[in-house]
Amino acid sequence: AQRVTQPEKLLSVFKGAPVELKCNYSYSGSPELFWYVQYSRQRLQLLLRHISRESIKGFTADLNKGETSFHLKKPFAQEEDSAMYYCALRYQAGTALIFGKGTTLSVSS
Amino acid sequence: SQTIHQWPATLVQPVGSPLSLECTVEGTSNPNLYWYRQAAGRGLQLLFYSVGIGQISSEVPQNLSASRPQDRQFILSSKKLLLSDSGFYLCAWSLPGANVLTFGAGSRLTVL
């Protein structure tokens, strides 16, 4: 079965430090991968998707099919990055997104 | 523009009581609709999704059911709540064939 694994429940870093939120998936085909973010008292929202190959709020994520990973990275964390981050996978068109358990990122000064 | 509404925002119910959570989408037609549950330590779990009126797919066996009586209305129900049904329920929509979900504000259910 398709699965998304986020091994860290909580990641705490200092402002200005690099951040990497890990995401691994299990699927043998070519999935679509996403990162969603939920800031305090806000709705869960899309952060970025691998097909766009874009940088949003300084975050990037590269799909590594060999390692079946889609880690989220930012070179210099900011306090406003503190939030819950979910990695998600769609394994074929017309199916729903499968989410990981989420990682809480805490950035302190 | 499209908007998604969920209600009630919070609900406290006794074990064994019924449940009805509603979700409506405005500003679009024939959306795909989803119910997810966000529970501590379990992440975001897909419960049901629907690609059209009366078409419901269930992802996990459970004490809950879903219905889509109208194109833009998605209802999550239970006849008898269990303690384990407590959680934060999120409704979401997407355009048919699209891969981006837009989430509602959520409904927090506490079963006592």
Coordinates of C-alpha atoms in Angstrom, one line a residue:
Chain A
A1 CA 0.0 0.0 0.0
Q2 CA 1.1 3.6 -0.6
R3 CA 2.4 5.3 2.5
V4 CA 4.0 8.6 3.5
T5 CA 6.5 8.6 6.4
Q6 CA 7.6 11.7 8.2
P7 CA 10.0 10.3 10.9
E8 CA 10.2 13.4 13.0
K9 CA 7.2 14.5 15.1
L10 CA 9.0 17.7 16.2
L11 CA 11.9 19.6 14.9
S12 CA 13.3 22.5 16.9
V13 CA 15.8 24.9 15.4
F14 CA 17.2 28.4 16.0
K15 CA 16.4 31.3 13.8
G16 CA 18.8 31.4 10.9
A17 CA 19.7 27.7 11.1
P18 CA 19.1 25.4 8.1
V19 CA 16.0 23.3 8.2
E20 CA 15.2 19.9 6.6
L21 CA 11.9 18.2 7.1
K22 CA 12.1 14.6 6.0
C23 CA 9.5 12.8 4.0
N24 CA 9.8 9.3 2.5
Y25 CA 7.1 7.5 0.5
S26 CA 6.4 4.0 -0.6
Y27 CA 5.2 3.6 -4.1
S28 CA 6.9 2.0 -7.1
G29 CA 5.4 4.3 -9.7
S30 CA 5.7 8.0 -10.4
P31 CA 3.7 9.8 -7.7
E32 CA 2.8 13.4 -7.3
L33 CA 4.2 14.8 -4.1
F34 CA 3.2 17.9 -2.0
W35 CA 4.0 19.7 1.1
Y36 CA 1.1 21.3 3.1
V37 CA 1.5 23.6 6.0
Q38 CA -0.8 24.6 8.9
Y39 CA 0.2 27.8 10.8
S40 CA -1.3 28.5 14.2
R41 CA -5.0 29.3 13.9
Q42 CA -5.0 29.0 10.2
R43 CA -6.3 26.5 7.7
L44 CA -4.2 23.7 6.3
Q45 CA -2.8 25.0 2.9
L46 CA -0.6 24.0 0.1
L47 CA 3.0 25.0 0.4
L48 CA 4.5 23.5 -2.7
R49 CA 4.3 20.6 -5.1
H50 CA 7.1 18.8 -6.8
I51 CA 5.9 19.3 -10.4
S52 CA 6.1 23.0 -10.0
R53 CA 9.8 22.9 -9.0
E54 CA 9.3 26.2 -7.2
S55 CA 10.5 27.9 -4.1
I56 CA 7.8 29.1 -1.7
K57 CA 8.7 31.3 1.3
G58 CA 12.3 30.1 0.8
F59 CA 11.4 26.4 1.0
T60 CA 12.3 23.9 -1.7
A61 CA 11.8 20.2 -2.1
D62 CA 13.3 17.8 -4.6
L63 CA 11.8 14.5 -5.5
N64 CA 14.5 11.8 -5.3
K65 CA 13.0 8.7 -6.8
G66 CA 16.0 6.6 -6.0
E67 CA 15.6 7.2 -2.3
T68 CA 11.8 7.7 -2.5
S69 CA 12.1 10.9 -0.7
F70 CA 10.8 14.4 -0.9
H71 CA 12.5 16.4 1.9
L72 CA 11.6 20.0 2.5
K73 CA 14.5 22.4 3.0
K74 CA 15.1 26.0 3.8
P75 CA 18.6 27.4 4.3
F76 CA 17.8 29.9 7.0
A77 CA 14.8 29.3 9.2
Q78 CA 12.6 32.2 10.3
E79 CA 10.3 32.3 13.4
E80 CA 7.3 32.7 11.2
D81 CA 8.1 29.3 9.7
S82 CA 6.9 27.6 12.9
A83 CA 4.0 25.4 11.9
M84 CA 2.9 21.9 11.3
Y85 CA 4.1 20.5 8.0
Y86 CA 2.5 17.6 6.2
C87 CA 4.0 15.7 3.3
A88 CA 1.4 14.2 0.9
L89 CA 1.3 11.8 -2.1
R90 CA -1.1 11.1 -4.9
Y91 CA -0.2 7.9 -6.6
Q92 CA -2.5 8.2 -9.6
A93 CA -4.9 10.7 -11.1
G94 CA -8.4 10.6 -9.6
T95 CA -7.2 9.4 -6.2
A96 CA -7.2 11.3 -2.9
L97 CA -4.1 12.6 -1.3
I98 CA -2.4 10.4 1.3
F99 CA -0.8 12.4 4.1
G100 CA 2.0 11.6 6.5
K101 CA 1.7 12.1 10.2
G102 CA 3.2 15.6 10.1
T103 CA 6.2 17.3 11.6
T104 CA 5.9 20.3 13.9
L105 CA 8.6 22.8 13.2
S106 CA 9.5 25.2 16.0
V107 CA 11.9 28.1 15.2
S108 CA 13.1 30.1 18.2
S109 CA 15.3 33.1 18.5
Chain B
S1 CA -14.1 32.9 -5.8
Q2 CA -14.5 29.6 -4.3
T3 CA -15.1 29.1 -0.5
I4 CA -15.5 26.1 1.7
H5 CA -17.5 26.2 4.9
Q6 CA -17.6 23.6 7.7
W7 CA -19.9 23.5 10.8
P8 CA -20.1 23.3 13.6
A9 CA -16.6 24.5 14.5
T10 CA -16.6 22.7 17.8
L11 CA -18.8 19.9 19.2
V12 CA -18.9 18.0 22.5
Q13 CA -21.0 14.9 22.4
P14 CA -21.6 12.0 24.7
V15 CA -20.6 8.4 23.8
G16 CA -23.5 6.8 21.9
S17 CA -25.0 10.0 20.5
P18 CA -25.3 10.7 16.8
L19 CA -23.1 13.0 14.8
S20 CA -23.6 15.2 11.8
L21 CA -20.9 17.5 10.4
E22 CA -21.6 19.5 7.3
C23 CA -19.4 20.9 4.6
T24 CA -20.4 23.1 1.7
V25 CA -18.5 24.6 -1.2
E26 CA -19.4 27.7 -3.0
G27 CA -18.3 29.1 -6.4
T28 CA -17.6 25.9 -8.2
S29 CA -19.4 23.0 -9.7
N30 CA -18.9 19.2 -9.5
P31 CA -16.0 19.4 -7.0
N32 CA -14.2 16.4 -5.6
L33 CA -14.9 16.4 -1.8
Y34 CA -13.0 14.9 1.0
W35 CA -13.2 14.2 4.7
Y36 CA -10.0 13.9 6.7
R37 CA -9.4 13.4 10.4
Q38 CA -6.5 14.9 12.2
A39 CA -5.8 13.1 15.4
A40 CA -2.9 13.4 17.8
G41 CA -0.1 11.1 16.9
R42 CA -1.9 9.8 13.8
G43 CA -1.5 12.7 11.4
L44 CA -4.1 13.4 8.7
Q45 CA -6.1 10.3 7.8
L46 CA -8.4 10.2 4.8
L47 CA -11.9 9.0 5.7
F48 CA -14.0 9.5 2.6
Y49 CA -13.9 11.1 -0.7
S50 CA -16.5 11.8 -3.4
V51 CA -16.3 12.6 -7.1
G52 CA -20.0 13.2 -7.5
I53 CA -23.5 13.2 -6.0
G54 CA -24.1 9.9 -4.3
Q55 CA -20.6 8.6 -5.1
I56 CA -18.7 8.0 -1.9
S57 CA -15.4 6.1 -1.4
S58 CA -14.4 4.9 2.1
E59 CA -10.8 4.5 2.9
V60 CA -11.0 2.9 6.3
P61 CA -13.5 0.8 8.1
Q62 CA -15.0 2.8 11.0
N63 CA -17.9 4.0 12.9
L64 CA -18.5 6.9 10.5
S65 CA -20.4 7.4 7.2
A66 CA -20.5 10.1 4.6
S67 CA -23.2 11.3 2.2
R68 CA -23.3 13.8 -0.7
P69 CA -27.0 14.8 -1.1
Q70 CA -26.1 17.8 -3.3
D71 CA -23.3 18.7 -5.7
R72 CA -21.6 21.0 -3.2
Q73 CA -22.6 19.4 0.1
F74 CA -20.7 16.7 2.0
I75 CA -21.9 15.4 5.3
L76 CA -20.1 13.2 7.8
S77 CA -22.3 11.2 10.1
S78 CA -22.4 8.6 12.9
K79 CA -25.3 6.8 14.5
K80 CA -23.4 6.2 17.7
L81 CA -20.2 8.0 18.6
L82 CA -17.3 6.2 20.2
L83 CA -14.6 7.8 22.4
S84 CA -12.1 7.1 19.6
D85 CA -14.1 9.3 17.2
S86 CA -12.7 12.4 19.0
G87 CA -10.6 14.5 16.7
F88 CA -10.3 17.4 14.3
Y89 CA -12.3 16.8 11.1
L90 CA -11.3 18.6 8.0
C91 CA -13.3 18.9 4.8
A92 CA -11.5 19.7 1.6
W93 CA -12.3 20.1 -2.1
S94 CA -10.5 20.1 -5.4
L95 CA -11.4 20.6 -9.0
P96 CA -12.0 17.3 -10.9
G97 CA -8.7 15.9 -11.9
A98 CA -6.8 18.6 -10.1
N99 CA -4.2 17.7 -7.6
V100 CA -4.5 20.7 -5.1
L101 CA -6.8 20.5 -2.1
T102 CA -8.4 23.5 -0.4
F103 CA -9.3 22.8 3.2
G104 CA -12.0 24.1 5.4
A105 CA -11.4 25.5 8.9
G106 CA -12.2 22.2 10.5
S107 CA -14.6 20.8 13.1
R108 CA -13.3 19.8 16.5
L109 CA -15.2 16.9 18.0
T110 CA -14.8 15.8 21.6
V111 CA -16.6 12.6 22.6
L112 CA -17.0 12.2 26.4

